Coordinates of C-alpha atoms and ligand atoms in Angstrom, one line a residue:
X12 CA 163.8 92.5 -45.2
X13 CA 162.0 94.4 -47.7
X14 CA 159.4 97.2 -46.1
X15 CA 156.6 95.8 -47.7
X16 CA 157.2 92.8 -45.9
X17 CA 158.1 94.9 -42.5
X18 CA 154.9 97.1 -43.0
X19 CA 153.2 93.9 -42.4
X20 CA 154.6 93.0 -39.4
X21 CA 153.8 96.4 -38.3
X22 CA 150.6 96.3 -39.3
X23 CA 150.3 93.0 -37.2
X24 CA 152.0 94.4 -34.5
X25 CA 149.7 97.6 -34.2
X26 CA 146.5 98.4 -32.9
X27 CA 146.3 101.4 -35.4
X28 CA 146.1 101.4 -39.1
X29 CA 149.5 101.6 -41.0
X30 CA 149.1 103.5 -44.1
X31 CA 151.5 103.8 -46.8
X32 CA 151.2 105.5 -50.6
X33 CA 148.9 102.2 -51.9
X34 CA 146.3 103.2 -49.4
X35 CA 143.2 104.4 -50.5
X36 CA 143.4 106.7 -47.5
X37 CA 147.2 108.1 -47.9
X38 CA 146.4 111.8 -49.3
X39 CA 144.1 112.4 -47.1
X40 CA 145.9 110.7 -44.3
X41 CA 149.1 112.8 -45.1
X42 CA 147.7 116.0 -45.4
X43 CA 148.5 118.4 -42.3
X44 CA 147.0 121.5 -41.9
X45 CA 149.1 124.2 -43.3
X46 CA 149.4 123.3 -47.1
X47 CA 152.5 124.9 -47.7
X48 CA 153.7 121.3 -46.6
X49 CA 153.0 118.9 -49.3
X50 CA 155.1 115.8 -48.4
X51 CA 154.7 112.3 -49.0
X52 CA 155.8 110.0 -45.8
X53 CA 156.6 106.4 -46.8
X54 CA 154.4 105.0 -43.6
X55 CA 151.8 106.6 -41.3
X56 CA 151.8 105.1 -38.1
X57 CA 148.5 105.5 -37.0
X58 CA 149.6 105.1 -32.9
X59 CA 146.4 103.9 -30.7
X60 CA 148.3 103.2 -27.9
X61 CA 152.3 103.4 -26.6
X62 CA 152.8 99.8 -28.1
X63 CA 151.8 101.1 -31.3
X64 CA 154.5 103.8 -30.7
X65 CA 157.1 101.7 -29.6
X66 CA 156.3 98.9 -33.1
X67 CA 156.5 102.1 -35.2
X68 CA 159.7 103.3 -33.5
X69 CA 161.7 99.7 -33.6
X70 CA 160.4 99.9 -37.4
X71 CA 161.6 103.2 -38.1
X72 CA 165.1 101.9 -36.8
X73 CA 165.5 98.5 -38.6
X74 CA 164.5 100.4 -41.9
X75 CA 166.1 103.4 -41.3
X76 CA 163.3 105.9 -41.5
X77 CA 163.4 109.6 -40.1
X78 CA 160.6 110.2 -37.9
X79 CA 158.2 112.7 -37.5
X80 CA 155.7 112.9 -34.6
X81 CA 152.5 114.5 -35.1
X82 CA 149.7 115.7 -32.3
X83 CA 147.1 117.8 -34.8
X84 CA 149.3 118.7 -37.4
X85 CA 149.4 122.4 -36.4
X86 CA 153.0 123.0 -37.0
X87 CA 153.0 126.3 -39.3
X88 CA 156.8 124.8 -40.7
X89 CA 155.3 121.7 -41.2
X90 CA 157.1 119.6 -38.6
X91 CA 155.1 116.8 -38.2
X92 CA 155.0 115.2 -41.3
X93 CA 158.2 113.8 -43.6
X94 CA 159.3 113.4 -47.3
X95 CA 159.9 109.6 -47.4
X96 CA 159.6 109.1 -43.7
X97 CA 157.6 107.5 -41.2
X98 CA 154.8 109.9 -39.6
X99 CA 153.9 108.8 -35.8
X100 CA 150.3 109.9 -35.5
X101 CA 148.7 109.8 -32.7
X102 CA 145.0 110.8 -33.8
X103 CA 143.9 107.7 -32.3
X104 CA 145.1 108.8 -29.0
X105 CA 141.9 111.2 -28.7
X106 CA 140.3 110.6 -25.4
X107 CA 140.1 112.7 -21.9
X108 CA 139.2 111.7 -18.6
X109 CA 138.1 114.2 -16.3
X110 CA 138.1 113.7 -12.4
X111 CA 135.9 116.8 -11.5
X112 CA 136.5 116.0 -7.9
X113 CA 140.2 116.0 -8.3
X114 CA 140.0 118.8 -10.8
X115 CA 142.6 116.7 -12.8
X116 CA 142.0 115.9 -16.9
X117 CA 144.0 112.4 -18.5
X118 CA 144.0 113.4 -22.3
X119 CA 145.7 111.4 -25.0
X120 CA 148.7 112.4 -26.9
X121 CA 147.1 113.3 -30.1
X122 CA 143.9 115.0 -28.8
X123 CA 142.5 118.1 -30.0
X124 CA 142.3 121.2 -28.1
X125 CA 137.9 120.9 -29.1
X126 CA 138.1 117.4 -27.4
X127 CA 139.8 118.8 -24.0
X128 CA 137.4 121.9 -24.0
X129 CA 134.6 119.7 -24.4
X130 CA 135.1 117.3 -22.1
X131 CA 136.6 119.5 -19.2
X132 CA 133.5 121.9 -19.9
X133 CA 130.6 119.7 -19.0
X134 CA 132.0 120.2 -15.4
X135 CA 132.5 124.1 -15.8
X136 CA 136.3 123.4 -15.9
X137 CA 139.4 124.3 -18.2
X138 CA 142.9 124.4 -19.1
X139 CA 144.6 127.3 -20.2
X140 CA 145.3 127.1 -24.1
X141 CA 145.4 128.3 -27.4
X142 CA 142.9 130.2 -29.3
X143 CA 141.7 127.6 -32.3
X144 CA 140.1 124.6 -31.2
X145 CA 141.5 122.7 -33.7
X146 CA 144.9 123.1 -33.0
X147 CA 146.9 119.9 -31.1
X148 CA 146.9 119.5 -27.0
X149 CA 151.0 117.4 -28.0
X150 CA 152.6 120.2 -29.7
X151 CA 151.3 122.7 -27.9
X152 CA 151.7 121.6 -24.9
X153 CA 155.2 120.7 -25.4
X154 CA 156.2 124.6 -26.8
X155 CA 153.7 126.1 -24.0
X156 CA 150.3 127.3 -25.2
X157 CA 148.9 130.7 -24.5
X158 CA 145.4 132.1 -24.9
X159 CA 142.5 133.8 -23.2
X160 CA 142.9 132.0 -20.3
X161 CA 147.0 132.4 -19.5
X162 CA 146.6 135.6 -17.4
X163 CA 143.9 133.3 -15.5
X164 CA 145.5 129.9 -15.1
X165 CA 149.1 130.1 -16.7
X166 CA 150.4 128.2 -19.5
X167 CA 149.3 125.0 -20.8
X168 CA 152.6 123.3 -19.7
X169 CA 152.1 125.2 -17.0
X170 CA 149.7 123.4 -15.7
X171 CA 150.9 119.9 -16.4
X172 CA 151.2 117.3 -13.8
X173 CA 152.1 114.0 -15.4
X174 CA 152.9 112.8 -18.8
X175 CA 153.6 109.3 -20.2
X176 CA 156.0 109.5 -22.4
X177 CA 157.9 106.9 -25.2
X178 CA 161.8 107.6 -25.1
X179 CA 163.8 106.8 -28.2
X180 CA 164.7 103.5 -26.7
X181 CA 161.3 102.3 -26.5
X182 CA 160.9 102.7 -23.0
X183 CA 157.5 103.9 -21.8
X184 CA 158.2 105.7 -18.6
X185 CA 156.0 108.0 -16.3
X186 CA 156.8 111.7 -15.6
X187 CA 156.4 113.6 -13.2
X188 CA 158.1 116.2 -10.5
X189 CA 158.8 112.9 -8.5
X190 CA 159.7 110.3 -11.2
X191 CA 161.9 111.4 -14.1
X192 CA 161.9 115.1 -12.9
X193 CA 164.7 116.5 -15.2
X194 CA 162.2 115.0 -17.7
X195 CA 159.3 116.7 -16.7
X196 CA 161.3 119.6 -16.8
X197 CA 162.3 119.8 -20.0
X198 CA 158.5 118.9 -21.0
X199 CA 157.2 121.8 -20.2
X200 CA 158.8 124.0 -22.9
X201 CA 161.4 122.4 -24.5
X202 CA 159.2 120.9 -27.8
X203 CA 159.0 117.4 -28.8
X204 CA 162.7 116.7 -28.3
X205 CA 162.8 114.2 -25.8
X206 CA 159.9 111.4 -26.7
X207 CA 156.5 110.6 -28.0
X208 CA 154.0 112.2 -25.1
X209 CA 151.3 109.6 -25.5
X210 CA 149.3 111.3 -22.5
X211 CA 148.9 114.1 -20.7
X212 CA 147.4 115.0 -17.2
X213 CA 146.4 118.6 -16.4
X214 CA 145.3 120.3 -13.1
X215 CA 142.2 122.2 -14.1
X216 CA 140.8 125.7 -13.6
X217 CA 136.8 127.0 -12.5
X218 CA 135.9 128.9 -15.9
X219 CA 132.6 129.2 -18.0
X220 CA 130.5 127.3 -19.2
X221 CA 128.9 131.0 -20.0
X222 CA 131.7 133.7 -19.8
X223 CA 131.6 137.2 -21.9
X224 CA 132.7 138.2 -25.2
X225 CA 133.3 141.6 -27.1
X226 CA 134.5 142.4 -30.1
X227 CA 135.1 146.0 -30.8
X228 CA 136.2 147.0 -34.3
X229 CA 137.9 150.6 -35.2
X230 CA 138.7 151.5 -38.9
X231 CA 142.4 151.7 -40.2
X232 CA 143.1 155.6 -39.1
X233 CA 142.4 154.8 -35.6
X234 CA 144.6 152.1 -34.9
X235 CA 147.0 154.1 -33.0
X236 CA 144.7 155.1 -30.7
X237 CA 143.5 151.5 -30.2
X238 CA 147.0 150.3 -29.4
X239 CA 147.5 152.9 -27.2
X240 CA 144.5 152.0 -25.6
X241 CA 145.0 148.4 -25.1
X242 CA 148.3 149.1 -23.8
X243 CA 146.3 151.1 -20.9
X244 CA 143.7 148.8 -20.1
X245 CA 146.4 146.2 -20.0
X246 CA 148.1 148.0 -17.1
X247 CA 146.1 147.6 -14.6
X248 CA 143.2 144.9 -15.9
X249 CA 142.1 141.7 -13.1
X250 CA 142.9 138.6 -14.8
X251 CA 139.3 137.6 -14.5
X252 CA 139.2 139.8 -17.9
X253 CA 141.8 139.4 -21.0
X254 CA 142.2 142.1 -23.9
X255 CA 144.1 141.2 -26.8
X256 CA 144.7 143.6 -29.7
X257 CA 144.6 142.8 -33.3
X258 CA 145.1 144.5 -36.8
X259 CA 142.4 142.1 -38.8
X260 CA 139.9 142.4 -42.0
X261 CA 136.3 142.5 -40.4
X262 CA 135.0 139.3 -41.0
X263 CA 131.8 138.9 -43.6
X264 CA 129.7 137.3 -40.5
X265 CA 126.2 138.3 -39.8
X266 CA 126.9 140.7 -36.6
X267 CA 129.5 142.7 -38.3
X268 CA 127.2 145.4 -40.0
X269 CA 127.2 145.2 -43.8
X270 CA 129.2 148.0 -44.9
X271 CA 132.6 147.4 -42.8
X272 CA 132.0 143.7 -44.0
X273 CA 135.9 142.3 -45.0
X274 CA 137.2 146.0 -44.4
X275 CA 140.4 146.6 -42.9
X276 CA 140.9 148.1 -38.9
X277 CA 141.7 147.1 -35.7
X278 CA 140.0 145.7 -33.1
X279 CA 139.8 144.5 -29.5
X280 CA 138.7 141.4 -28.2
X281 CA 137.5 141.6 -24.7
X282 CA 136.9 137.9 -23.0
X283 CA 135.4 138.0 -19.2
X284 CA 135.3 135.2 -16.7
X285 CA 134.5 137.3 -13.6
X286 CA 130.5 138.3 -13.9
X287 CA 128.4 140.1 -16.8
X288 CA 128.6 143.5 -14.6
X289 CA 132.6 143.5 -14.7
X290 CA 133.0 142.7 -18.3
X291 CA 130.1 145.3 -19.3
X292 CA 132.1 147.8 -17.6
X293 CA 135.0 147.6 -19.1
X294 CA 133.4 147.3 -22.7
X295 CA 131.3 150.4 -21.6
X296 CA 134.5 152.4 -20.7
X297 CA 136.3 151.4 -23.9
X298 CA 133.2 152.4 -25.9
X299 CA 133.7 155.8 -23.7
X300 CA 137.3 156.5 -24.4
X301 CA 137.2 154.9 -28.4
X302 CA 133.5 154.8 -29.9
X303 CA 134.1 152.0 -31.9
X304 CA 132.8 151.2 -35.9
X305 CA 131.1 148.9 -34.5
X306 CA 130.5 146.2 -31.1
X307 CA 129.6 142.7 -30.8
X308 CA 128.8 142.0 -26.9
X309 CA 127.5 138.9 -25.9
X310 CA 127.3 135.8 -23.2
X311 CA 128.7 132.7 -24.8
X312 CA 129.9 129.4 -23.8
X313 CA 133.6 129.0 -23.0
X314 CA 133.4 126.3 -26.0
X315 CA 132.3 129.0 -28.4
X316 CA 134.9 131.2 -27.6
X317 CA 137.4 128.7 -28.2
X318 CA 135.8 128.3 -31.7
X319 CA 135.6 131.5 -32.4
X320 CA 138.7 131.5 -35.2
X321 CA 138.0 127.8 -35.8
X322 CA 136.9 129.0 -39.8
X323 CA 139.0 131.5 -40.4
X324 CA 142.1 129.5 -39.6
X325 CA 140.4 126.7 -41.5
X326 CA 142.5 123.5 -42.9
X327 CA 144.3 123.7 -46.1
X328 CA 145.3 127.1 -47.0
X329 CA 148.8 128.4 -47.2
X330 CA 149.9 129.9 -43.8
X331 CA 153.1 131.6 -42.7
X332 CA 154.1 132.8 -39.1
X333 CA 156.5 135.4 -37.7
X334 CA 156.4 136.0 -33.9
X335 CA 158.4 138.4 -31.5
X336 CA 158.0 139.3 -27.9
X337 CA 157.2 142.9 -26.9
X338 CA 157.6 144.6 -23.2
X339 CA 155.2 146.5 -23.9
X340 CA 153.4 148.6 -27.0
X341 CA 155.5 152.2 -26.9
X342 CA 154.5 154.6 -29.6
X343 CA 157.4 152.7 -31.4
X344 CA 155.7 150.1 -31.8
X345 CA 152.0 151.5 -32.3
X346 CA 154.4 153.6 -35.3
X347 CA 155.7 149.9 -37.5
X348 CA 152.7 148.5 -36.4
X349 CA 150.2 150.8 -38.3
X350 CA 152.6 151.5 -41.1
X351 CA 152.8 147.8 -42.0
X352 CA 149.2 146.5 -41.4
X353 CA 147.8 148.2 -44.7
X354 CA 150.9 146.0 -46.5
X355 CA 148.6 142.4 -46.2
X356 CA 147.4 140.8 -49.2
X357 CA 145.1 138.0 -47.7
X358 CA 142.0 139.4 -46.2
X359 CA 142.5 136.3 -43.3
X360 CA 146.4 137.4 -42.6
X361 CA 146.6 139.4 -39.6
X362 CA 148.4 140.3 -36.5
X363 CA 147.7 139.6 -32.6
X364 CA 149.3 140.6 -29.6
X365 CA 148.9 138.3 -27.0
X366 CA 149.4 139.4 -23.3
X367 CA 151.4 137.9 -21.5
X368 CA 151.5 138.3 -17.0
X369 CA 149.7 137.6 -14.1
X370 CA 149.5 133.6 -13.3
X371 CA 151.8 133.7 -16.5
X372 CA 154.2 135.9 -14.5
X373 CA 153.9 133.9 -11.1
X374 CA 155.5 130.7 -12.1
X375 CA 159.6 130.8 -11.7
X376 CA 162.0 131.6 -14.5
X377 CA 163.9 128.4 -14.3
X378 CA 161.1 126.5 -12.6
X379 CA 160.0 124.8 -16.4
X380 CA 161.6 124.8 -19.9
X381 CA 159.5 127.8 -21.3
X382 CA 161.3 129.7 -24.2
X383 CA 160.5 133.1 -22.8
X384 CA 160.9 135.3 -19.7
X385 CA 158.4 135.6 -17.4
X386 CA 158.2 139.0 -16.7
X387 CA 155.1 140.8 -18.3
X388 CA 155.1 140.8 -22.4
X389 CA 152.8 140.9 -25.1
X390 CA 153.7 138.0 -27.5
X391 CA 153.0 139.3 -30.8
X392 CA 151.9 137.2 -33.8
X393 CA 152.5 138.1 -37.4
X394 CA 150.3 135.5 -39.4
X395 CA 149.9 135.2 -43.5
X396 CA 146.8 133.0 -44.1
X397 CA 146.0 132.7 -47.4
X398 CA 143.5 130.7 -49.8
X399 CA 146.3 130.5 -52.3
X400 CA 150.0 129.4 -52.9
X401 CA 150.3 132.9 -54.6
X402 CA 148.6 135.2 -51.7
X403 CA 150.9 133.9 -49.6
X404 CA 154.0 134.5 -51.7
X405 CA 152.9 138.3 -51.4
X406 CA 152.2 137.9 -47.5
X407 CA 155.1 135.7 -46.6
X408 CA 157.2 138.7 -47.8
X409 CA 154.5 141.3 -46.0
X410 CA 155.5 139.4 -42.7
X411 CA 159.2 139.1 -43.1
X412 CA 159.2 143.1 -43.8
X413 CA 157.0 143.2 -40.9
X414 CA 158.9 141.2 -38.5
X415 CA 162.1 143.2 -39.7
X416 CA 160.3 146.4 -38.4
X417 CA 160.2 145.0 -35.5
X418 CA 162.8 143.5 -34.3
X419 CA 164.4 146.2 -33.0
X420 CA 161.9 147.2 -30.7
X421 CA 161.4 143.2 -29.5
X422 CA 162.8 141.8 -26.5
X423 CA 166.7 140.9 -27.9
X424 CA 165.4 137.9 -30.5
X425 CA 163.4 135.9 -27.7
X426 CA 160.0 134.5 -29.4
X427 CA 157.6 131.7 -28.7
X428 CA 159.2 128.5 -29.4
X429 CA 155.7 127.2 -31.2
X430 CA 155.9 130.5 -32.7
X431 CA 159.4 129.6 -34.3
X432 CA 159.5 130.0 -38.7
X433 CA 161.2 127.8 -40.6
X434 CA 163.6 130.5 -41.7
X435 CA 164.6 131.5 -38.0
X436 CA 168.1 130.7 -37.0
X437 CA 169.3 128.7 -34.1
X438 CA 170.2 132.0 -32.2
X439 CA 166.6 133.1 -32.0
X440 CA 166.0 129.6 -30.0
X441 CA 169.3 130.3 -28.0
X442 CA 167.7 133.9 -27.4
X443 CA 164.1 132.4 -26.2
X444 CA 165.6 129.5 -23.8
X445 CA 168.6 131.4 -23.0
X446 CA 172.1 130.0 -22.1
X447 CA 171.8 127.9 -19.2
X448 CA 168.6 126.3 -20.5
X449 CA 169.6 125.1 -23.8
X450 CA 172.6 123.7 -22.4
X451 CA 169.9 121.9 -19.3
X452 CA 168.0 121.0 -22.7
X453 CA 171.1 119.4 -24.3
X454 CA 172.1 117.7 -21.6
X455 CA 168.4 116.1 -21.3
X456 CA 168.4 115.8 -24.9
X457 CA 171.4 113.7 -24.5
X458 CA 170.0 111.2 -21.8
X459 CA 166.9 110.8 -23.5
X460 CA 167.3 110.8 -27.5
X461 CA 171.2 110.5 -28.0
X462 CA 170.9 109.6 -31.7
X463 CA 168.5 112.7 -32.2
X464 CA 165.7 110.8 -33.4
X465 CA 163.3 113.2 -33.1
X466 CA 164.6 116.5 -34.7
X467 CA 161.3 117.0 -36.7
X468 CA 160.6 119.5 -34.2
X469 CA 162.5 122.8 -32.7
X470 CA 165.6 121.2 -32.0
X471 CA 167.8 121.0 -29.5
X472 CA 171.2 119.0 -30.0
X473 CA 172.1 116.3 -27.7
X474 CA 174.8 117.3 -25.3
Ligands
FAD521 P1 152.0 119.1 -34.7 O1 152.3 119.7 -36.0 O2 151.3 117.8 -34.7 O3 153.3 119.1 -33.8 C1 154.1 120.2 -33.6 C2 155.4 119.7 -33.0 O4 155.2 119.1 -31.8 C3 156.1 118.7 -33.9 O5 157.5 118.9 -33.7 C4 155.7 117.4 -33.3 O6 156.7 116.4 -33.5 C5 155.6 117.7 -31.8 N1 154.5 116.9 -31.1 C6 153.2 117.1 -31.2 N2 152.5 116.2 -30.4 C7 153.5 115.5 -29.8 C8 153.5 114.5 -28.8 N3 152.3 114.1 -28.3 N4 154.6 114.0 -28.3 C9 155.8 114.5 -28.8 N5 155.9 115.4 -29.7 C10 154.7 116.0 -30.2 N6 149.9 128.3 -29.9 C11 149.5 128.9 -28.7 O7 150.2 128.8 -27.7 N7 148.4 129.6 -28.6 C12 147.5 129.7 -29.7 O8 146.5 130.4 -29.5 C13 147.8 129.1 -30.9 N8 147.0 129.2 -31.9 C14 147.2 128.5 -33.1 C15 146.3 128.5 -34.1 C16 146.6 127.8 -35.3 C17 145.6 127.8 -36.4 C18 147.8 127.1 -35.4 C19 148.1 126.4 -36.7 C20 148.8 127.1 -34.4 C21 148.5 127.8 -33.2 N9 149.4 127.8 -32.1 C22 149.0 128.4 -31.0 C23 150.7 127.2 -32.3 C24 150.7 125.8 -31.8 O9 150.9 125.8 -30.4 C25 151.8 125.0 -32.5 O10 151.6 125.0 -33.9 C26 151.8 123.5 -32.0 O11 153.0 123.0 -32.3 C27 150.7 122.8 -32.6 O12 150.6 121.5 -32.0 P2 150.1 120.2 -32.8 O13 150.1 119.1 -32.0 O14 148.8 120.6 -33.5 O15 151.1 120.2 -34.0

C-alpha cells in the first residue's frame, strides 16, 4: 500500500484531521514551541479521541513510522515531534471536567495547563503545576510538574488518580491504584514511556481565585545577599507561602520603574495563598532585612499568576535547558551562582530555583515513579531563551559552563526528568530514578511497549 493511499484510510478512520506536507496547514501544524526543533513529520495525527490514537498507531506500524507523541509541544529537546515520522497530537483532546463536589478534574490528554487553571478556577480550585500556562498538562504530568503550588498540594503526578491510557498494542485500558496499578505507578514519573495518556483525572486543592503576589528585585552586587536570604526564609516558611529565587533581566513592564527597565539582578518572587496579612508580612520583613531596587505587591487571581511568564517564554524562540538538584543554597553555591549570572547573552535567559518540600516531601520515596528524592531540595533551572538561533549559540554554551559549575555542589547527577537536555547521558536518568526504579521502569516498560515504540521521550529500555 502506498501512504498516500493509507493516509486516506486514516483520514477516514479518524475523527481528527490528518495532516501531511501537502497541507495548507502542515508548517504551522508542525511547529512546536522551542524552535531549535525544525523537523518535518511525514503525518500529523490530529487524535480527538483514543480511536483516533489507536488508527494512528495501527498506521504507524503497517508503514513503519517512528512515533512521537505530543501534549503541548513543551519539550525543550524537542521530543514530541519527528523527522519523517508520524506526530500523535492530541490538541484535540482539550477539555476538563470539573466535579467541585468531588473536588476531582477529568482533563484530556493534550490540554493546556491555561485550560486546567481555567476551568478548575471558576470553583476556587487547583492542581499543583508548572509555572507557564502554556506549557502541556501530558508531558508534564508524566515527568512530574512543580510550581508555586508543590509545597501546597505536591506534584502534579502527585495528585493523579486515574488515567486512560492507549498501550502500544492498541489496547485502551483504565489506570488506576486498583486496575493496572504497576501502570499507574510508573505514570507518575516515569515520562511518556508506557502509552498515549488520552486523559487524566486529578484530585483538586482549595486555592485562589485572589491569592498574593510580590516581586522584589535587587541589582547584580546584591545577589549574594538575596540567595542567602531566600535560603533563610525557606527554612522555616508555612507552605501557605512559596519563595522562589531567580537571577533574571527586569522585565520592560509598566510596574518595573523606568530606569532598572531590562537591567540585570536578582529577585524574589513571593506567591501567598494563606490571607493578605500573612503574605504582607513576609514581604514587609524581606523589605526589612534586603530593601529591594524595587517591589511589585499585589492581589491577583490564581490565573494571572499562572500567566505571569506566559510572554516571556513566548512560542518560537530558541530555548535551551540545564537543571540540577540542590540540598540547599550554601555559600558554594550563592559563589558559581553569582559568578556565572553576568555570563548570559539573552536578556529572557535566566535561572530559577525552585523549592522543593513540604506536601512535596510527605509523599513516599518509592510510592510513585518520580525521578528525584523526596527529601527537601531546591530544583534549580538553568534556561537560555533567546530571540535568535545565534543568542542561543552564546547562551547554550553560558549554561553548559554554568551547569559545569555546578555540578559538584548538586545532589550526585539527580535532575528533574522534564528538566533532562538532549546532551545528558543515560547516567544522569539512572542518577534521578535510581537503581531499583529504573529496573521497576524497565520491567513495566517491557510489559507495556516491548518493541519501544515510544522512545521519543526520556527513555527507558524495556526489560
Ligand atoms: P510535549 O513536548 O508535548 O511532550 C513532552 C514529552 O511527554 C514527550 O516525550 C511526549 O511524547 C510526552 N507526552 C506528552 N503528552 C503525553 C501524553 N498525553 N501521553 C503520553 N506521552 C505524552 N515543568 C515543571 O514541572 N514546572 C514548570 O514550571 C515548568 N515550566 C515550563 C515552562 C516552559 C516554557 C517549558 C517549555 C517547559 C516547562 N516545564 C515545566 C517542563 C515541562 O514539564 C516539560 O517540558 C513537559 O514535557 C512539557 O509537556 P508538554 O505536554 O507540553 O510537552
Amino acid at each position: 500500500m502506498t501512504r498516500s493511499v493509507g493516509l486516506n484510510e486514516l483520514r477516514a478512520a479518524m475523527s481528527g484531521a490528518v495532516v501531511d506536507s501537502t497541507s495548507p496547514d502542515y508548517d504551522d501544524v508542525r511547529r512546536v514551541w522551542n524552535a531549535d526543533h525544525d523537523r518535518r513529520p511525514a503525518v500529523i495525527a490530529r487524535c480527538a479521541s483514543p480511536d483516533d490514537v489507536v488508527a494512528a498507531l495501527s498506521y504507524a506500524r503497517e508503514h513503519g513510522l517512528e512515533i512521537a507523541v505530543r501534549g503541548g509541544a513543551h519539550s525543550f529537546p524537542g521530543m514530541s515531534t519527528v523527522d519523517d515520522g508520524l506526530v500523535i497530537d492530541l490538541s484535540p483532546l482539550n477539555q476538563v471536567r470539573v466535579d467541585p463536589a468531588a473536588r476531582r478534574a477529568v482533563v484530556g490528554g493534550g490540554a493546556l495547563l491555561a485550560d486546567l487553571n481555567a476551568a478548575t478556577q471558576e470553583h476556587g480550585l487547583a492542581v499543583p503545576t508548572g509555572i507557564v500556562s502554556h506549557t502541556g498538562v501530558g508531558g508534564l504530568t508524566l515527568g512530574g510538574g512543580m510550581g508555586w503550588l508543590t509545597r501546597l498540594g505536591g506534584l502534579t503526578s502527585d495528585n493523579l488518580v486515574s488515567a486512560q491510557v492507549v498501550t502500544a498494542d492498541g489496547r485502551v485500558l483504565r489506570v488506576t491504584e486498583e486496575a493496572n496499578p504497576e501502570l499507574f505507578w510508573a505514570l507518575r514519573g516515569g515520562g511518556g514511556n508506557f502509552g498515549v495518556v488520552t486523559e487524566f483525572e486529578f484530585r483538586l486543592h482549595e486555592v485562589g481565585p485572589l491569592i498574593q503576589f510580590g516581586l522584589l528585585f535587587w541589582g547584580p552586587e546584591q545577589g549574594a545577599d538575596v540567595l542567602r536570604l531566600a535560603q533563610r526564609l525557606n527554612e522555616s516558611l508555612p507552605r501557605s507561602l512559596y519563595v522562589m529565587p531567580g537571577g533574571v533581566h527586569a522585565p520592560p513592564e509598566d510596574f518595573v520603574p523606568e530606569q532598572y527597565r531590562l537591567q540585570p539582578g536578582f529577585v524574589l518572587m513571593i506567591a501567598g495563598y494563606g490571607g493578605e496579612q500573612e503574605h504582607a508580612d513576609l514581604v514587609a520583613r524581606v523589605r526589612e532585612e534586603l530593601p529591594p531596587l524595587f517591589a511589585f505587591v499585589t492581589p491577583m487571581p490564581y490565573v494571572a499568576l499562572q500567566q505571569l511568564f506566559d510572554e516571556a517564554s513566548a512560542w518560537g524562540q530558541y530555548n535551551y535547558e540545564k537543571s540540577l538538584y540542590l540540598e540547599e543554597i550554601t555559600e558554594d553555591a550563592i559563589s558559581v551562582i553569582t559568578e556565572m549570572m553576568p555570563g548570559k547573552r539573552s536578556p529572557l535567559s535566566l535561572m530559577l530555583l525552585y523549592r522543593l518540600d513540604e506536601a512535596y516531601s510527605e509523599v513516599g520515596e518509592t510510592a510513585t515513579a518520580f525521578g528525584g528524592g523526596r527529601g527537601t531540595r531546591y530544583a534549580m533551572f538553568i534556561l537560555g531563551v533567546c530571540p535568535t538561533p545565534e543568542l542561543l549559540v552564546a547562551d547554550r554554551a553560558w549554561a553548559r559552563e554554568f551547569f559545569a559549575a555546578m555540578r559538584p555542589l548538586s545532589m550526585g547527577g539527580a535532575t528533574y526528568i522534564n528538566a533532562l537536555a538532549v546532551d545528558d547521558d543515560q547516567d544522569r536518568m539512572r542518577a534521578s530514578y535510581g537503581d531499583a526504579k529504573l529496573e521497576r521502569l524497565a520491567r513495566i516498560k517491557g510489559r507495556y511497549d516491548p518493541g519501544n515504540i515510544f522512545h521519543h521521550n526520556v527513555n527507558i529500555k524495556p526489560l
